[in-house]
Amino acid sequence: MHPILSDARQLGLYLLGCLPIGIVLILGLGHQGAWGTAAVFFLPLMMVYAFIGLSAYYLCSAFPISKEDRTWRAVPAHVSAAATVGGLCVGLAWVWARLLESLNVGLQPQLYLAQPWLLFVVGALLFWLAIAFHYVLIASNASQNAERRSLESGLLAREAELKALRAQLDPHFLFNSLNSISSLTAGDPSAARKMCLLLADFLRDTLRLGAAQRISLQEELTIVERYLSIEQVRLGARLNVFKEASQQALSANLPALILQPLAENAVLHGIAHLLEGGTVTIKAEKVHSMLVVQVSNPCDPDRPRHKRGGFGLSLVRQRLQSQFGAAGRLEVSEERGEFTAKVSLPFESPNAADAHA
């Protein structure tokens, strides 16, 4: 279907754009100041001609101008079509003039039939103008379609990347949790059994909430707390947890399971290396238009080092960059025996959840 006919707004703008051409015809072809007669004669013809001009779209589509198709191949078709439309204009003008005479409205439209060749030339020139307009329209639509396809391809590529990152993340959770259970199996079977039950609840939550694109910070912290409760079975009094978050921050949306690797890193590469243990501190707040979540823990300066900040931290950084670009950041620092991982991402209100469902 013609792109203009498929959109009432575009059709209205197109007809409105044809009015100046009708006014030019009135001023250029009007006889001895008979502007009223010229207006009654030419404006209706111009509106009918506007719809005839839409046929140029199909001609332009059949003879596209591109590097592969030489322009000269379209010239004979355009010349023939313009001559046909020019003759049609003369015929329509004759019919309209006779109709006005039969109505006895006191006009003299026959004045404009004295020069049929002039009407023929005007009709042909206007059709060539319509051809030029439709070539521009086709090129514009092609450009918009290409841009839309490029955007869709980018979104699909980003979605595939995020799914790949999530596919790496889930086994990472399970591996670390099972490793913790394994360390208790021989020395404290009852604690290992308790940890298995906690792990079942933990996995249930991660499967339920992890399938969503966005969850609230409150739900994310629930998963983190379940994980830390599992590690507390293994570490006992050596592991303490402190959480501080504003109500506004707790209601914010963020990517599911984005904080879990930070909690794992705090325990496995921080608290676990200290004989006296320590406290994992989680703080969240809204800073201007950003949600800032900070996970801190004491650490042993002589602990084994991991290149590039560890696998879990690397995944978090990649997910933030994939979903938020430069606006999503993970910053890590270590000062005076305390390791801090700070996540900054655009603040999303609960109302934005539907957009990511």
GROMACS .gro file of C-alpha atoms in nm:
model
  357
    1MET     CA    1   0.000   0.000   0.000
    2HIS     CA    2   0.111   0.355  -0.066
    3PRO     CA    3   0.286   0.485   0.252
    4ILE     CA    4   0.096   0.815   0.236
    5LEU     CA    5  -0.245   0.649   0.196
    6SER     CA    6  -0.175   0.425   0.494
    7ASP     CA    7  -0.140   0.723   0.727
    8ALA     CA    8  -0.423   0.978   0.755
    9ARG     CA    9  -0.190   1.240   0.900
   10GLN     CA   10   0.060   1.207   0.615
   11LEU     CA   11  -0.224   1.219   0.361
   12GLY     CA   12  -0.351   1.542   0.516
   13LEU     CA   13  -0.005   1.698   0.504
   14TYR     CA   14   0.038   1.584   0.144
   15LEU     CA   15  -0.292   1.745   0.032
   16LEU     CA   16  -0.206   2.058   0.228
   17GLY     CA   17   0.127   2.072   0.046
   18CYS     CA   18  -0.055   2.059  -0.289
   19LEU     CA   19  -0.254   2.377  -0.212
   20PRO     CA   20   0.039   2.615  -0.282
   21ILE     CA   21   0.076   2.455  -0.626
   22GLY     CA   22  -0.293   2.522  -0.691
   23ILE     CA   23  -0.247   2.884  -0.584
   24VAL     CA   24   0.048   2.922  -0.821
   25LEU     CA   25  -0.167   2.787  -1.106
   26ILE     CA   26  -0.443   3.036  -1.019
   27LEU     CA   27  -0.200   3.327  -1.021
   28GLY     CA   28  -0.009   3.209  -1.328
   29LEU     CA   29  -0.296   3.098  -1.550
   30GLY     CA   30  -0.575   3.328  -1.430
   31HIS     CA   31  -0.715   3.557  -1.704
   32GLN     CA   32  -0.756   3.932  -1.652
   33GLY     CA   33  -0.790   3.913  -1.277
   34ALA     CA   34  -1.068   3.650  -1.283
   35TRP     CA   35  -0.926   3.494  -0.969
   36GLY     CA   36  -1.260   3.356  -0.852
   37THR     CA   37  -1.314   3.163  -1.173
   38ALA     CA   38  -0.954   3.044  -1.170
   39ALA     CA   39  -0.987   2.925  -0.809
   40VAL     CA   40  -1.310   2.733  -0.877
   41PHE     CA   41  -1.153   2.579  -1.187
   42PHE     CA   42  -0.801   2.490  -1.070
   43LEU     CA   43  -0.828   2.405  -0.698
   44PRO     CA   44  -1.065   2.104  -0.740
   45LEU     CA   45  -0.855   1.986  -1.035
   46MET     CA   46  -0.543   2.018  -0.820
   47MET     CA   47  -0.695   1.800  -0.546
   48VAL     CA   48  -0.790   1.533  -0.802
   49TYR     CA   49  -0.445   1.560  -0.956
   50ALA     CA   50  -0.288   1.515  -0.612
   51PHE     CA   51  -0.431   1.163  -0.598
   52ILE     CA   52  -0.323   1.095  -0.958
   53GLY     CA   53   0.028   1.202  -0.858
   54LEU     CA   54   0.037   0.930  -0.592
   55SER     CA   55   0.060   0.675  -0.874
   56ALA     CA   56   0.418   0.793  -0.926
   57TYR     CA   57   0.510   0.591  -0.616
   58TYR     CA   58   0.449   0.262  -0.793
   59LEU     CA   59   0.640   0.378  -1.100
   60CYS     CA   60   0.936   0.483  -0.885
   61SER     CA   61   0.924   0.152  -0.700
   62ALA     CA   62   0.930  -0.037  -1.031
   63PHE     CA   63   1.226   0.168  -1.157
   64PRO     CA   64   1.448   0.237  -0.855
   65ILE     CA   65   1.754   0.456  -0.891
   66SER     CA   66   2.062   0.281  -0.760
   67LYS     CA   67   2.420   0.207  -0.853
   68GLU     CA   68   2.319  -0.125  -1.002
   69ASP     CA   69   2.025   0.012  -1.205
   70ARG     CA   70   2.117   0.291  -1.444
   71THR     CA   71   1.901   0.601  -1.430
   72TRP     CA   72   1.843   0.607  -1.806
   73ARG     CA   73   1.637   0.288  -1.782
   74ALA     CA   74   1.367   0.478  -1.592
   75VAL     CA   75   1.356   0.778  -1.829
   76PRO     CA   76   1.136   0.623  -2.104
   77ALA     CA   77   0.886   0.501  -1.844
   78HIS     CA   78   0.872   0.840  -1.674
   79VAL     CA   79   0.834   1.027  -2.004
   80SER     CA   80   0.551   0.798  -2.116
   81ALA     CA   81   0.378   0.825  -1.779
   82ALA     CA   82   0.411   1.205  -1.775
   83ALA     CA   83   0.265   1.229  -2.129
   84THR     CA   84  -0.026   1.006  -2.026
   85VAL     CA   85  -0.095   1.212  -1.715
   86GLY     CA   86  -0.066   1.534  -1.917
   87GLY     CA   87  -0.332   1.410  -2.158
   88LEU     CA   88  -0.545   1.299  -1.863
   89CYS     CA   89  -0.521   1.650  -1.717
   90VAL     CA   90  -0.650   1.801  -2.043
   91GLY     CA   91  -0.939   1.555  -2.041
   92LEU     CA   92  -1.025   1.625  -1.678
   93ALA     CA   93  -1.009   2.001  -1.737
   94TRP     CA   94  -1.251   1.967  -2.033
   95VAL     CA   95  -1.497   1.757  -1.829
   96TRP     CA   96  -1.480   1.996  -1.532
   97ALA     CA   97  -1.531   2.302  -1.755
   98ARG     CA   98  -1.838   2.147  -1.920
   99LEU     CA   99  -1.977   2.055  -1.576
  100LEU     CA  100  -1.934   2.411  -1.448
  101GLU     CA  101  -2.106   2.549  -1.763
  102SER     CA  102  -2.399   2.314  -1.714
  103LEU     CA  103  -2.445   2.440  -1.359
  104ASN     CA  104  -2.491   2.802  -1.481
  105VAL     CA  105  -2.290   2.947  -1.192
  106GLY     CA  106  -2.188   3.254  -1.395
  107LEU     CA  107  -1.829   3.142  -1.455
  108GLN     CA  108  -1.638   3.115  -1.781
  109PRO     CA  109  -1.405   2.813  -1.737
  110GLN     CA  110  -1.386   2.764  -2.117
  111LEU     CA  111  -1.119   3.036  -2.112
  112TYR     CA  112  -0.875   2.782  -1.976
  113LEU     CA  113  -0.944   2.532  -2.253
  114ALA     CA  114  -0.818   2.770  -2.523
  115GLN     CA  115  -0.463   2.650  -2.459
  116PRO     CA  116  -0.481   2.272  -2.410
  117TRP     CA  117  -0.110   2.231  -2.475
  118LEU     CA  118  -0.035   2.453  -2.179
  119LEU     CA  119  -0.250   2.232  -1.956
  120PHE     CA  120  -0.077   1.928  -2.103
  121VAL     CA  121   0.270   2.065  -2.024
  122VAL     CA  122   0.169   2.173  -1.673
  123GLY     CA  123   0.025   1.827  -1.604
  124ALA     CA  124   0.342   1.655  -1.730
  125LEU     CA  125   0.574   1.883  -1.531
  126LEU     CA  126   0.374   1.833  -1.213
  127PHE     CA  127   0.393   1.457  -1.261
  128TRP     CA  128   0.772   1.477  -1.291
  129LEU     CA  129   0.765   1.679  -0.969
  130ALA     CA  130   0.563   1.397  -0.812
  131ILE     CA  131   0.823   1.147  -0.937
  132ALA     CA  132   1.104   1.343  -0.773
  133PHE     CA  133   0.901   1.367  -0.451
  134HIS     CA  134   0.838   0.992  -0.443
  135TYR     CA  135   1.202   0.905  -0.506
  136VAL     CA  136   1.290   1.118  -0.202
  137LEU     CA  137   1.008   0.952  -0.004
  138ILE     CA  138   1.126   0.602  -0.097
  139ALA     CA  139   1.485   0.688  -0.005
  140SER     CA  140   1.372   0.833   0.328
  141ASN     CA  141   1.160   0.527   0.411
  142ALA     CA  142   1.447   0.297   0.314
  143SER     CA  143   1.681   0.490   0.542
  144GLN     CA  144   1.434   0.470   0.833
  145ASN     CA  145   1.381   0.097   0.776
  146ALA     CA  146   1.755   0.037   0.768
  147GLU     CA  147   1.797   0.234   1.089
  148ARG     CA  148   1.516   0.040   1.254
  149ARG     CA  149   1.665  -0.294   1.144
  150SER     CA  150   2.002  -0.184   1.275
  151LEU     CA  151   1.846  -0.090   1.608
  152GLU     CA  152   1.659  -0.421   1.627
  153SER     CA  153   1.977  -0.612   1.544
  154GLY     CA  154   2.161  -0.421   1.817
  155LEU     CA  155   1.889  -0.502   2.070
  156LEU     CA  156   1.891  -0.869   1.974
  157ALA     CA  157   2.270  -0.880   1.999
  158ARG     CA  158   2.260  -0.714   2.341
  159GLU     CA  159   1.990  -0.954   2.460
  160ALA     CA  160   2.196  -1.250   2.341
  161GLU     CA  161   2.501  -1.111   2.521
  162LEU     CA  162   2.304  -1.065   2.844
  163LYS     CA  163   2.168  -1.419   2.822
  164ALA     CA  164   2.521  -1.550   2.772
  165LEU     CA  165   2.641  -1.358   3.077
  166ARG     CA  166   2.351  -1.489   3.285
  167ALA     CA  167   2.425  -1.842   3.165
  168GLN     CA  168   2.779  -1.802   3.303
  169LEU     CA  169   2.657  -1.644   3.624
  170ASP     CA  170   2.417  -1.916   3.742
  171PRO     CA  171   2.676  -2.200   3.746
  172HIS     CA  172   2.911  -1.960   3.923
  173PHE     CA  173   2.661  -1.928   4.210
  174LEU     CA  174   2.609  -2.302   4.232
  175PHE     CA  175   2.979  -2.384   4.220
  176ASN     CA  176   3.065  -2.152   4.507
  177SER     CA  177   2.771  -2.272   4.720
  178LEU     CA  178   2.847  -2.641   4.663
  179ASN     CA  179   3.210  -2.578   4.742
  180SER     CA  180   3.103  -2.434   5.078
  181ILE     CA  181   2.886  -2.740   5.151
  182SER     CA  182   3.171  -2.972   5.054
  183SER     CA  183   3.397  -2.812   5.312
  184LEU     CA  184   3.147  -2.898   5.588
  185THR     CA  185   3.048  -3.251   5.483
  186ALA     CA  186   3.328  -3.432   5.667
  187GLY     CA  187   3.370  -3.208   5.970
  188ASP     CA  188   3.011  -3.106   6.052
  189PRO     CA  189   2.745  -3.317   5.872
  190SER     CA  190   2.453  -3.149   6.055
  191ALA     CA  191   2.573  -2.807   5.942
  192ALA     CA  192   2.613  -2.943   5.590
  193ARG     CA  193   2.251  -3.067   5.594
  194LYS     CA  194   2.131  -2.728   5.722
  195MET     CA  195   2.328  -2.559   5.448
  196CYS     CA  196   2.167  -2.787   5.187
  197LEU     CA  197   1.821  -2.678   5.303
  198LEU     CA  198   1.924  -2.313   5.292
  199LEU     CA  199   2.076  -2.369   4.950
  200ALA     CA  200   1.746  -2.514   4.826
  201ASP     CA  201   1.563  -2.198   4.935
  202PHE     CA  202   1.839  -1.986   4.784
  203LEU     CA  203   1.822  -2.163   4.447
  204ARG     CA  204   1.442  -2.140   4.448
  205ASP     CA  205   1.465  -1.763   4.489
  206THR     CA  206   1.737  -1.722   4.229
  207LEU     CA  207   1.538  -1.922   3.973
  208ARG     CA  208   1.218  -1.731   4.045
  209LEU     CA  209   1.361  -1.379   4.058
  210GLY     CA  210   1.655  -1.440   3.828
  211ALA     CA  211   1.421  -1.505   3.533
  212ALA     CA  212   1.302  -1.142   3.544
  213GLN     CA  213   1.478  -0.863   3.359
  214ARG     CA  214   1.438  -0.625   3.653
  215ILE     CA  215   1.364  -0.679   4.022
  216SER     CA  216   1.352  -0.437   4.313
  217LEU     CA  217   1.656  -0.377   4.527
  218GLN     CA  218   1.457  -0.521   4.818
  219GLU     CA  219   1.417  -0.852   4.632
  220GLU     CA  220   1.782  -0.848   4.528
  221LEU     CA  221   1.892  -0.799   4.889
  222THR     CA  222   1.669  -1.089   4.996
  223ILE     CA  223   1.869  -1.318   4.766
  224VAL     CA  224   2.196  -1.174   4.899
  225GLU     CA  225   2.086  -1.228   5.258
  226ARG     CA  226   1.993  -1.592   5.185
  227TYR     CA  227   2.338  -1.649   5.041
  228LEU     CA  228   2.504  -1.487   5.341
  229SER     CA  229   2.294  -1.700   5.577
  230ILE     CA  230   2.433  -2.009   5.399
  231GLU     CA  231   2.789  -1.885   5.449
  232GLN     CA  232   2.715  -1.806   5.815
  233VAL     CA  233   2.652  -2.178   5.871
  234ARG     CA  234   3.007  -2.246   5.755
  235LEU     CA  235   3.183  -1.945   5.907
  236GLY     CA  236   2.971  -1.904   6.220
  237ALA     CA  237   3.049  -1.594   6.428
  238ARG     CA  238   3.327  -1.498   6.188
  239LEU     CA  239   3.069  -1.360   5.944
  240ASN     CA  240   2.844  -1.068   6.033
  241VAL     CA  241   2.617  -0.867   5.805
  242PHE     CA  242   2.518  -0.501   5.825
  243LYS     CA  243   2.264  -0.353   5.583
  244GLU     CA  244   2.167   0.012   5.543
  245ALA     CA  245   1.933   0.127   5.264
  246SER     CA  246   1.675   0.404   5.228
  247GLN     CA  247   1.314   0.316   5.142
  248GLN     CA  248   1.350   0.502   4.813
  249ALA     CA  249   1.655   0.294   4.722
  250LEU     CA  250   1.483  -0.033   4.821
  251SER     CA  251   1.200   0.034   4.576
  252ALA     CA  252   1.432   0.096   4.281
  253ASN     CA  253   1.459  -0.157   3.998
  254LEU     CA  254   1.787  -0.310   3.890
  255PRO     CA  255   1.905  -0.612   3.686
  256ALA     CA  256   1.835  -0.939   3.863
  257LEU     CA  257   2.126  -1.100   4.052
  258ILE     CA  258   2.359  -0.806   3.988
  259LEU     CA  259   2.469  -0.780   4.354
  260GLN     CA  260   2.502  -1.151   4.429
  261PRO     CA  261   2.859  -1.181   4.293
  262LEU     CA  262   2.963  -0.884   4.510
  263ALA     CA  263   2.844  -1.067   4.823
  264GLU     CA  264   3.025  -1.383   4.712
  265ASN     CA  265   3.343  -1.187   4.650
  266ALA     CA  266   3.318  -1.024   4.994
  267VAL     CA  267   3.293  -1.363   5.167
  268LEU     CA  268   3.514  -1.590   4.958
  269HIS     CA  269   3.798  -1.344   4.894
  270GLY     CA  270   3.761  -1.130   5.204
  271ILE     CA  271   3.607  -1.269   5.523
  272ALA     CA  272   3.716  -1.631   5.456
  273HIS     CA  273   4.083  -1.528   5.460
  274LEU     CA  274   4.063  -1.365   5.804
  275LEU     CA  275   4.086  -1.576   6.119
  276GLU     CA  276   3.884  -1.324   6.316
  277GLY     CA  277   3.633  -1.282   6.034
  278GLY     CA  278   3.453  -0.953   5.981
  279THR     CA  279   3.139  -0.773   5.872
  280VAL     CA  280   2.998  -0.748   5.520
  281THR     CA  281   2.845  -0.401   5.495
  282ILE     CA  282   2.584  -0.325   5.231
  283LYS     CA  283   2.471   0.035   5.178
  284ALA     CA  284   2.229   0.163   4.914
  285GLU     CA  285   2.106   0.514   4.839
  286LYS     CA  286   1.978   0.734   4.560
  287VAL     CA  287   2.233   0.996   4.455
  288HIS     CA  288   2.072   1.245   4.218
  289SER     CA  289   1.950   1.028   3.927
  290MET     CA  290   2.165   0.727   4.017
  291LEU     CA  291   2.122   0.425   4.240
  292VAL     CA  292   2.446   0.360   4.428
  293VAL     CA  293   2.501   0.028   4.609
  294GLN     CA  294   2.820  -0.031   4.802
  295VAL     CA  295   2.943  -0.365   4.940
  296SER     CA  296   3.239  -0.346   5.179
  297ASN     CA  297   3.435  -0.605   5.372
  298PRO     CA  298   3.763  -0.634   5.560
  299CYS     CA  299   4.035  -0.819   5.370
  300ASP     CA  300   4.379  -0.967   5.417
  301PRO     CA  301   4.638  -0.769   5.219
  302ASP     CA  302   4.839  -1.090   5.174
  303ARG     CA  303   4.549  -1.297   5.037
  304PRO     CA  304   4.578  -1.465   4.693
  305ARG     CA  305   4.511  -1.212   4.419
  306HIS     CA  306   4.284  -1.266   4.118
  307LYS     CA  307   4.354  -1.106   3.787
  308ARG     CA  308   4.102  -0.847   3.664
  309GLY     CA  309   3.916  -0.849   3.995
  310GLY     CA  310   3.780  -1.203   3.977
  311PHE     CA  311   3.528  -1.381   3.758
  312GLY     CA  312   3.216  -1.262   3.942
  313LEU     CA  313   3.321  -0.895   3.940
  314SER     CA  314   3.406  -0.920   3.572
  315LEU     CA  315   3.055  -1.050   3.495
  316VAL     CA  316   2.894  -0.769   3.693
  317ARG     CA  317   3.097  -0.509   3.505
  318GLN     CA  318   3.006  -0.662   3.168
  319ARG     CA  319   2.633  -0.675   3.253
  320LEU     CA  320   2.631  -0.311   3.362
  321GLN     CA  321   2.809  -0.197   3.049
  322SER     CA  322   2.581  -0.404   2.825
  323GLN     CA  323   2.259  -0.271   2.977
  324PHE     CA  324   2.350   0.087   3.069
  325GLY     CA  325   2.661   0.174   2.869
  326ALA     CA  326   2.878   0.437   3.033
  327ALA     CA  327   2.601   0.510   3.288
  328GLY     CA  328   2.649   0.169   3.456
  329ARG     CA  329   2.974   0.132   3.648
  330LEU     CA  330   3.142  -0.104   3.892
  331GLU     CA  331   3.426   0.055   4.089
  332VAL     CA  332   3.646  -0.145   4.325
  333SER     CA  333   3.893  -0.009   4.574
  334GLU     CA  334   4.103  -0.133   4.864
  335GLU     CA  335   4.220   0.094   5.141
  336ARG     CA  336   4.349   0.023   5.492
  337GLY     CA  337   4.247  -0.341   5.486
  338GLU     CA  338   3.895  -0.280   5.356
  339PHE     CA  339   3.777  -0.383   5.011
  340THR     CA  340   3.484  -0.191   4.856
  341ALA     CA  341   3.281  -0.267   4.544
  342LYS     CA  342   3.049   0.016   4.437
  343VAL     CA  343   2.778  -0.028   4.174
  344SER     CA  344   2.631   0.285   4.012
  345LEU     CA  345   2.343   0.265   3.766
  346PRO     CA  346   2.053   0.486   3.654
  347PHE     CA  347   1.775   0.499   3.913
  348GLU     CA  348   1.464   0.322   3.784
  349SER     CA  349   1.136   0.369   3.968
  350PRO     CA  350   0.896   0.074   4.020
  351ASN     CA  351   0.677   0.206   3.735
  352ALA     CA  352   0.957   0.124   3.492
  353ALA     CA  353   0.932  -0.249   3.564
  354ASP     CA  354   0.675  -0.311   3.291
  355ALA     CA  355   0.912  -0.178   3.027
  356HIS     CA  356   1.159  -0.457   3.106
  357ALA     CA  357   0.915  -0.744   3.157
   0.00000   0.00000   0.00000
